[in-house]
CSV table of C-alpha atoms in Angstrom, one decimal:
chain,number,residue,atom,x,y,z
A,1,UNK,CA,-40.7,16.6,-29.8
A,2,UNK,CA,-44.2,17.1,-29.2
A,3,UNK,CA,-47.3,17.9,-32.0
A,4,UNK,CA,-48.0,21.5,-30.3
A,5,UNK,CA,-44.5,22.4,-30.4
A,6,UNK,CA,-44.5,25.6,-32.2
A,7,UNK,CA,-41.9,24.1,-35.3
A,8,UNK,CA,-43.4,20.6,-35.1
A,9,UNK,CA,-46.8,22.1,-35.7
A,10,UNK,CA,-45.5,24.9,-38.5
A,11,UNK,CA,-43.8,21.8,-39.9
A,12,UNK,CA,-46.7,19.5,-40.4
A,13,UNK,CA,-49.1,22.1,-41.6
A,14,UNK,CA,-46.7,23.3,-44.3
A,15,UNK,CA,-45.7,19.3,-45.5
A,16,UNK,CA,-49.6,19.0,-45.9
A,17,UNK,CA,-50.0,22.2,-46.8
A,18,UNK,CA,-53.1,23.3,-44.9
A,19,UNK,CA,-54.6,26.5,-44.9
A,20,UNK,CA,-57.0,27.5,-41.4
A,21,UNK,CA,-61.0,28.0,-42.4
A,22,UNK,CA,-62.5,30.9,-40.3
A,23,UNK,CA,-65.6,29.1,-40.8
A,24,UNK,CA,-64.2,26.1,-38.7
A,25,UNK,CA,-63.1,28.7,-35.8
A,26,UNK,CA,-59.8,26.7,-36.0
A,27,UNK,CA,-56.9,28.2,-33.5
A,28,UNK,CA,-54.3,25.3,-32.5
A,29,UNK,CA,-52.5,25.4,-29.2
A,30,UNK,CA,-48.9,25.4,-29.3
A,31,UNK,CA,-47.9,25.2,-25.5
A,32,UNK,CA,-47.2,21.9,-24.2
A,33,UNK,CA,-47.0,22.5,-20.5
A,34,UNK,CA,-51.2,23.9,-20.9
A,35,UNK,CA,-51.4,20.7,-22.8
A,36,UNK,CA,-50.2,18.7,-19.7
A,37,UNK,CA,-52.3,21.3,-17.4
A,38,UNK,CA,-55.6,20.5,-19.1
A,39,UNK,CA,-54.9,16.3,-18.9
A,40,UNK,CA,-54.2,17.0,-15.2
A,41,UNK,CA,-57.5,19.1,-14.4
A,42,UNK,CA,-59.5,16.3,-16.4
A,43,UNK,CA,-57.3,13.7,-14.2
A,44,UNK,CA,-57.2,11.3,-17.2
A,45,UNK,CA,-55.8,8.0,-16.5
A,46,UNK,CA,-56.5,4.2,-18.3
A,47,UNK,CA,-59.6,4.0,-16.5
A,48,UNK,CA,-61.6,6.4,-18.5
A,49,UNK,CA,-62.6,7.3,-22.4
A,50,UNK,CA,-62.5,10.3,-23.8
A,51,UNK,CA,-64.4,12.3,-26.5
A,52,UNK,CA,-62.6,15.1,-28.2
A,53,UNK,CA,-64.0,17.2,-30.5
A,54,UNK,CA,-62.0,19.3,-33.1
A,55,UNK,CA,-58.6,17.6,-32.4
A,56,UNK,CA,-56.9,19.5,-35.2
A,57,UNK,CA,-53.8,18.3,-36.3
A,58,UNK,CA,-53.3,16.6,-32.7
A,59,UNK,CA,-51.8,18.3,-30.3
A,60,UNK,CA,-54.1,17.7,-27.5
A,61,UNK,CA,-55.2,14.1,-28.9
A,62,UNK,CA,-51.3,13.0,-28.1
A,63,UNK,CA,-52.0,13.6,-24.6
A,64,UNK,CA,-55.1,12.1,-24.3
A,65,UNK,CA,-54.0,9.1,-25.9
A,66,UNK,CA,-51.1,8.9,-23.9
A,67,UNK,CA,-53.1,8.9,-20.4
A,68,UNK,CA,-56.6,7.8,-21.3
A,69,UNK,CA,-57.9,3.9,-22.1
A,70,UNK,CA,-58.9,5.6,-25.4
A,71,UNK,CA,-59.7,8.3,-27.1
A,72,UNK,CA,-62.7,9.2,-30.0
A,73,UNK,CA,-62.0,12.4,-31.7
A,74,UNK,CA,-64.9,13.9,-33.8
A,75,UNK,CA,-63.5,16.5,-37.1
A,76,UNK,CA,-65.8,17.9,-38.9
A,77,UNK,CA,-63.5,19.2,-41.4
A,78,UNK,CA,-62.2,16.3,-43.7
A,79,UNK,CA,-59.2,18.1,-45.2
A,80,UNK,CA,-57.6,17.1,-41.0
A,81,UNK,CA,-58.4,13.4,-41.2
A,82,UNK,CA,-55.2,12.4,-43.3
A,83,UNK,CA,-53.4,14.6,-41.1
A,84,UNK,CA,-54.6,13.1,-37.9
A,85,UNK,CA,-53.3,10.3,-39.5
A,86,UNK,CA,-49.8,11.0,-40.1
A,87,UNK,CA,-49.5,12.7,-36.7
A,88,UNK,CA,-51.3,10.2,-34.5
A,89,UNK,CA,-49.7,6.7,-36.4
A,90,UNK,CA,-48.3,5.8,-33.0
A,91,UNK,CA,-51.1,5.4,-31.2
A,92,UNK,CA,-53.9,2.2,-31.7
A,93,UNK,CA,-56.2,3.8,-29.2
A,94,UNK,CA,-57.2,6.5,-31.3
A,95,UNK,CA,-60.2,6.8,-33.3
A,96,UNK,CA,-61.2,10.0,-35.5
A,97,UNK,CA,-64.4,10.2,-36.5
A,98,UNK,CA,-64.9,12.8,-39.5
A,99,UNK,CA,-68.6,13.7,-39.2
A,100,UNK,CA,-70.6,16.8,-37.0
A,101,UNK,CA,-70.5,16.5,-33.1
A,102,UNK,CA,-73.9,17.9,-33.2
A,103,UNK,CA,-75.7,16.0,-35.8
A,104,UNK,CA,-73.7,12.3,-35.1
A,105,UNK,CA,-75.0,9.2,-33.8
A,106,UNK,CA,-72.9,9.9,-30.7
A,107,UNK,CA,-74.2,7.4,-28.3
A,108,UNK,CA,-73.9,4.7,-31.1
A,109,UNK,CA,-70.5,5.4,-31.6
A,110,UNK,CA,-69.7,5.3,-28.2
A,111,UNK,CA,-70.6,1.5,-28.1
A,112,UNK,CA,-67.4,1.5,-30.1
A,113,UNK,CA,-65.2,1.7,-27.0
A,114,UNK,CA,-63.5,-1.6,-26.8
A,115,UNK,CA,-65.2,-1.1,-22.9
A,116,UNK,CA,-67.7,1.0,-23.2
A,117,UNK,CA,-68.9,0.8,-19.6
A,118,UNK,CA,-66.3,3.1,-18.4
A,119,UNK,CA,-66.3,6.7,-17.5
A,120,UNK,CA,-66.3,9.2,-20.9
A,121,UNK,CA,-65.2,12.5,-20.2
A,122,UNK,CA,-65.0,15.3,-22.9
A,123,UNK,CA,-61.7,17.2,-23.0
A,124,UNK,CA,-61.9,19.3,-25.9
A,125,UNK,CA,-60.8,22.8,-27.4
A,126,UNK,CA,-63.7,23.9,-28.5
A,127,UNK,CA,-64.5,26.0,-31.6
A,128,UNK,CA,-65.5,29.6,-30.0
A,129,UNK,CA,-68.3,30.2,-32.6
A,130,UNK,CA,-70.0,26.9,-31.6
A,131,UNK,CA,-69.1,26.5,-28.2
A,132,UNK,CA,-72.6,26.6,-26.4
A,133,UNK,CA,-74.9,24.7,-28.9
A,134,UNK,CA,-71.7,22.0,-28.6
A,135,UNK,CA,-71.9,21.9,-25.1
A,136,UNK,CA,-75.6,22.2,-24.2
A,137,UNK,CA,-76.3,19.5,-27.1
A,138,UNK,CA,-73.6,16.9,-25.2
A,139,UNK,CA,-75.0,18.0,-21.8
A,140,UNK,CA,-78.9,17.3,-22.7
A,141,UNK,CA,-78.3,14.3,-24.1
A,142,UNK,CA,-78.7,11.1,-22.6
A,143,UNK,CA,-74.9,10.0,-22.5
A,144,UNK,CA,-73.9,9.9,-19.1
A,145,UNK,CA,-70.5,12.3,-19.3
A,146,UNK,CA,-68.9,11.9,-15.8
A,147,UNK,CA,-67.1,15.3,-16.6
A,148,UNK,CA,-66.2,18.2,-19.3
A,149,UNK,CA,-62.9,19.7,-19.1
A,150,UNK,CA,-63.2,22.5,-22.0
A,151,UNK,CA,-61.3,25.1,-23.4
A,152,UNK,CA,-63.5,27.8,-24.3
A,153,UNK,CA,-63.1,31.9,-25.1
A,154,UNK,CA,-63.1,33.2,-21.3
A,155,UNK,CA,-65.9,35.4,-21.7
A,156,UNK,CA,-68.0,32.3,-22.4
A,157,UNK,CA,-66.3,30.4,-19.6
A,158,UNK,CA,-66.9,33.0,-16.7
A,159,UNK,CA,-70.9,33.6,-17.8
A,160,UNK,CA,-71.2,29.5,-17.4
A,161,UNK,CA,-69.7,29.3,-14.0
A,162,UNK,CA,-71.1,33.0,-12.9
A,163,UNK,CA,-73.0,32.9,-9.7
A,164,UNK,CA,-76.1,35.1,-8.9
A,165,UNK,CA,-75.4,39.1,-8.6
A,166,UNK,CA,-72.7,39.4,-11.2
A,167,UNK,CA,-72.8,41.1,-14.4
A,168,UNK,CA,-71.6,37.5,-16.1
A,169,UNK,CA,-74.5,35.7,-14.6
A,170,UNK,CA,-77.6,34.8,-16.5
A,171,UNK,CA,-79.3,32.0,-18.1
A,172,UNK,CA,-76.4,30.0,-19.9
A,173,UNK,CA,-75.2,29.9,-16.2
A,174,UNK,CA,-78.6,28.8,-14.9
A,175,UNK,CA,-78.7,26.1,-18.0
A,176,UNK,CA,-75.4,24.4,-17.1
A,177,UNK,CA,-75.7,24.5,-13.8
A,178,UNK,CA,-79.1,22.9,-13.8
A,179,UNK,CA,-77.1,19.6,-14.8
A,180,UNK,CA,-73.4,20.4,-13.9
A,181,UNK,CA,-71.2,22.3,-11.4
A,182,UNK,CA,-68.8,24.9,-13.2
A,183,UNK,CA,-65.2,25.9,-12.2
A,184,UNK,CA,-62.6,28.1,-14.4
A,185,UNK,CA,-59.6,26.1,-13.6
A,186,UNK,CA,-57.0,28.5,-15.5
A,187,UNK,CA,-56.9,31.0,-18.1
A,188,UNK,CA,-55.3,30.6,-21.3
A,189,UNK,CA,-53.7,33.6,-23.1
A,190,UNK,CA,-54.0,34.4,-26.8
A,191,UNK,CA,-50.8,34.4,-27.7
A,192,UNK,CA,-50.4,30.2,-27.5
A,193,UNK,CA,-51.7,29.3,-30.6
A,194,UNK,CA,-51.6,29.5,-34.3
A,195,UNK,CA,-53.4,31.4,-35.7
A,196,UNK,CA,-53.8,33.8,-32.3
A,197,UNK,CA,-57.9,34.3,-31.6
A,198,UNK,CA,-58.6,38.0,-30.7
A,199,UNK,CA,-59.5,37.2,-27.1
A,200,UNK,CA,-58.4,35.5,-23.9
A,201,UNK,CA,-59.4,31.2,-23.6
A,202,UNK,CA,-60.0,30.0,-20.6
A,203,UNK,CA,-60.3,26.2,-19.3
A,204,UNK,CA,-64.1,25.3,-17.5
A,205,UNK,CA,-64.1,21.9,-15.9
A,206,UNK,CA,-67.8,20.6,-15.4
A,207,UNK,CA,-68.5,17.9,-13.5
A,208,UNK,CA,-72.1,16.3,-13.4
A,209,UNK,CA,-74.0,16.6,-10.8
A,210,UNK,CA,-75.9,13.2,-9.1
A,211,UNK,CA,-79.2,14.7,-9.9
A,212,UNK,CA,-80.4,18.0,-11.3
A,213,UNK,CA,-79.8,21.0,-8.9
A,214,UNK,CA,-83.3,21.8,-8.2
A,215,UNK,CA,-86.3,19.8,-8.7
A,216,UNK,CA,-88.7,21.4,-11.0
A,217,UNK,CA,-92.4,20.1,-12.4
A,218,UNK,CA,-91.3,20.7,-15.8
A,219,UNK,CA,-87.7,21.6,-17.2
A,220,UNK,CA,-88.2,23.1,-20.3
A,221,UNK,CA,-90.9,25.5,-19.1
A,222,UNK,CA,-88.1,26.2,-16.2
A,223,UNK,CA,-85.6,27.1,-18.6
A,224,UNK,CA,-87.8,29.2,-20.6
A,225,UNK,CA,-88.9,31.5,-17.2
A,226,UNK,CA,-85.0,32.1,-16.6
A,227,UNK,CA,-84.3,32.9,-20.1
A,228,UNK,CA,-87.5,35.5,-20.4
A,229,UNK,CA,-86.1,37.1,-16.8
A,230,UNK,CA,-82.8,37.8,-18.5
A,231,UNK,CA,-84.5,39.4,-22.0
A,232,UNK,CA,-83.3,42.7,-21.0
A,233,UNK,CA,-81.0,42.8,-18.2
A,234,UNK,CA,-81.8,46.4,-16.5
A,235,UNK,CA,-85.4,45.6,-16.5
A,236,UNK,CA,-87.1,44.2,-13.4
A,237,UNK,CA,-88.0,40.7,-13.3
A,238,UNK,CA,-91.6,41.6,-13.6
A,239,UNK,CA,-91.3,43.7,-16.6
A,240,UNK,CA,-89.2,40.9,-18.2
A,241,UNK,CA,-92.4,38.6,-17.6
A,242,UNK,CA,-94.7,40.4,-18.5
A,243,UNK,CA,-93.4,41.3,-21.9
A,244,UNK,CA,-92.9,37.5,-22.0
A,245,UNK,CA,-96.8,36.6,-21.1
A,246,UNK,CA,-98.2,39.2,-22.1
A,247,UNK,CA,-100.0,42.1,-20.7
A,248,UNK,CA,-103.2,41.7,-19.8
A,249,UNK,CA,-105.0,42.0,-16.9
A,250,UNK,CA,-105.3,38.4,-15.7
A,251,UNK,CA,-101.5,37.8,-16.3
A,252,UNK,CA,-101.1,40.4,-14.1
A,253,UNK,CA,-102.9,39.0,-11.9
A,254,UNK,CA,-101.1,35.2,-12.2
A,255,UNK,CA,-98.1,37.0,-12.1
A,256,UNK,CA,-98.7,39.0,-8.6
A,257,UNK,CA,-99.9,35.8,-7.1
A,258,UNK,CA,-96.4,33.7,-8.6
A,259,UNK,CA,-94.1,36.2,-7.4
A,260,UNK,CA,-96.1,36.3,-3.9
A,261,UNK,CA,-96.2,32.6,-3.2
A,262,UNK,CA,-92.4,32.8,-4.3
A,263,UNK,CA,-91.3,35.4,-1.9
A,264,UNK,CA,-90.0,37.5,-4.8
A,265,UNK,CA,-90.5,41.0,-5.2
A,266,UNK,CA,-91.6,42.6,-8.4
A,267,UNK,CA,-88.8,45.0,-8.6
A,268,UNK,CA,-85.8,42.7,-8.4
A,269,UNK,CA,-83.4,41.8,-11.4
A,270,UNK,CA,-83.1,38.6,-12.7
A,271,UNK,CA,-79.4,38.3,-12.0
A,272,UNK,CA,-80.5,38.1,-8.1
A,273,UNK,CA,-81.8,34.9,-8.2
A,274,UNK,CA,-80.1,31.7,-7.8
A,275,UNK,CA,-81.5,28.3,-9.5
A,276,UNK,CA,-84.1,27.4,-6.0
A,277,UNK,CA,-85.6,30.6,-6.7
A,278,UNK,CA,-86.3,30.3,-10.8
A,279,UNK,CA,-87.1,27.1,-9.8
A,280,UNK,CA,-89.7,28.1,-7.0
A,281,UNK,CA,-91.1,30.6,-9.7
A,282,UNK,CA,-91.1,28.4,-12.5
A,283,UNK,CA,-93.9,26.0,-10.6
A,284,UNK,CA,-95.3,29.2,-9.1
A,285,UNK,CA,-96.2,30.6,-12.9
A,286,UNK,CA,-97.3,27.0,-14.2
A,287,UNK,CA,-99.9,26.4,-11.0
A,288,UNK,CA,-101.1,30.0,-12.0
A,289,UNK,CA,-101.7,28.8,-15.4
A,290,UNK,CA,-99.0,30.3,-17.1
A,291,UNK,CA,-97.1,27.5,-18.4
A,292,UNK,CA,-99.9,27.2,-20.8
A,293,UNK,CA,-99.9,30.3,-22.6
A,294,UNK,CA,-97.5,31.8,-25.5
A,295,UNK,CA,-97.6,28.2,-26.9
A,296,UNK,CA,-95.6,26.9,-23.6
C-alpha cells in the first residue's frame, strides 16, 4: 500500500487527526500511477538530489526517495513534520526541513547532501497561491537546478510555457523562458486529490538552459520592458510604453527611434514578440536613454 492511496492517506490524516489550512493551499494527490508519471518525466534515478517543497503527508516524497540519491523536503507548516515522520520511517535518505522555501538558507542546506556535487532537480506540488514567487525565487537564484518537474494549476502552467501570439503568452512566459525551456508534460484532473482544488493541475517540466536565451545589456531593465508591454494587453506596444515612460515629447521621440532601430512597429501587441525581440528593444530603449528614467 502506498501513502497516496486514497484509504492509506484518509487513514493517516484521521490517526493524527489533521485538519487542511486554506492558507497553506494544501490539496494532496491520491493517484499513484501520476505519482509514478511525474518520477518518470523528472527521470529520477540514484545519480541526482532532489528538493521538494510542500511534501504533505508524503505521497510524492515515497517516490522520490525510492528513485533519487536523496531527497530534502521543505514544510512550512509544522503541524506535517511529525507526520512526515511516521510516514517516511523507512527511508534514511530523507530530510524534512520545516522552515519557508522562500526565506531559507537554501544553498546552505543543500551543502547537506551527503554528495552535494550532484545534479538537484526540484520535483514538487506546488501550493497554487504561491506557485510563481516559489518558482521565480528558486530560478533567480544562484543554485544551479539542472531541472523543475512541477505540478502547478494548468492555467499557470500553459501561460509559462506559452509561445508568442497566444492569448496565454506574456511576461511570466518571457521570465521563465529567459533561464529555462518550458513543456506541459501532462495534465492532472481535479478529482485526484483530497481536498479537490477548483481547477485543472497540470505538470511543467523546465529544464535550464546552458546560457540565458538572449543576451541582453541589462536583465532586470529587460524584464521590466516586457512586463510594461503586457500592462494592458489590447493596447499597442507603444501605448503600453508610453504610459510606462511617460509622455513627453522627448520620450516620444526615444521611443520612435527604439522601436525603429528594432524593426518594430508602433502598432503591434506585445504578445507578438518573442524573447530576441524584447531583447532587441530592451537595449534599443536603454541606448536612447530610457533605462534611466522612472527610477530604472
Amino acid at each position: 500500500m502506498r501513502i497516496a492511496d486514497y484509504s492509506v492517506t484518509r487513514a493517516i490524516l484521521e490517526r493524527h487527526g489533521f485538519t487542511f489550512k486554506k492558507s497553506f493551499g494544501q490539496n494532496f494527490l491520491t493517484d499513484t500511477n501520476i505519482l509514478q508519471k511525474i518520477v518518470d518525466t523528472a527521470e529520477i534515478d540514484k545519480d541526482v538530489n532532489v528538493i521538494e517543497i510542500g511534501p504533505g503527508i508524503g505521497a510524492l516524497t515515497e517516490f522520490l526517495a525510492e528513485n533519487a540519491a536523496e531527497v530534502m523536503a521543505f514544510e512550512i507548516d509544522n503541524r506535517l513534520v511529525p507526520i512526515l515522520a511516521d510516514t517516511l520511517r523507512d527511508f534514511d535518505n530523507v530530510t524534512v526541513v520545516n522552515e519557508d522555501i522562500l526565506k531559507v538558507d537554501l544553498a546552505r542546506h543543500i551543502q547537506n547532501f551527503k554528495n552535494p556535487d550532484l545534479p538537484i532537480k526540484v520535483v514538487a506540488n506546488l501550493p497554487y497561491y504561491i506557485t510563481t514567487p516559489i518558482l521565480m525565487h528558486l530560478i533567480e537564484s544562484r543554485i544551479p537546478f539542472s531541472e523543475f518537474v512541477v505540478m502547478m494549476q494548468k492555467e499557470v502552467a500553459d501561460r509559462i510555457s506559452a509561445q508568442p501570439n497566444t492569448k496565454a503568452y506574456g511576461s511570466l512566459s518571457i521570465a521563465v523562458q529567459y533561464y529555462m525551456t518550458a513543456k506541459v508534460a501532462f495534465v492532472v484532473p481535479r478529482t485526484v486529490f483530497v481536498p479537490a482544488p477548483n481547477v485543472d493541475s497540470a505538470i511543467l517540466k523546465m529544464v535550464r538552459r546552458p546560457e540565458p536565451a538572449v543576451t541582453v545589456k541589462d536583465e532586470l531593465f529587460f524584464f521590466k520592458v516586457a512586463k510594461a508591454s503586457f500592462t494592458h494587453r489590447r493596447k499597442t506596444l507603444w501605448n503600453n510604453l508610453i504610459g510606462y515612460f511617460g509622455k513627453g515629447e522627448e520620450v516620444r521621440e526615444q521611443l520612435t527611434a527604439a522601436l525603429n532601430s528594432s524593426n518594430l512597429a508602433p502598432s503591434v501587441r506585445g504578445e507578438a514578440l518573442d524573447l530576441v525581440d524584447f531583447a532587441r528593444l530592451a537595449d534599443a530603449l536603454q541606448e536612447q536613454g530610457l533605462g534611466t528614467r522612472r527610477g530604472i
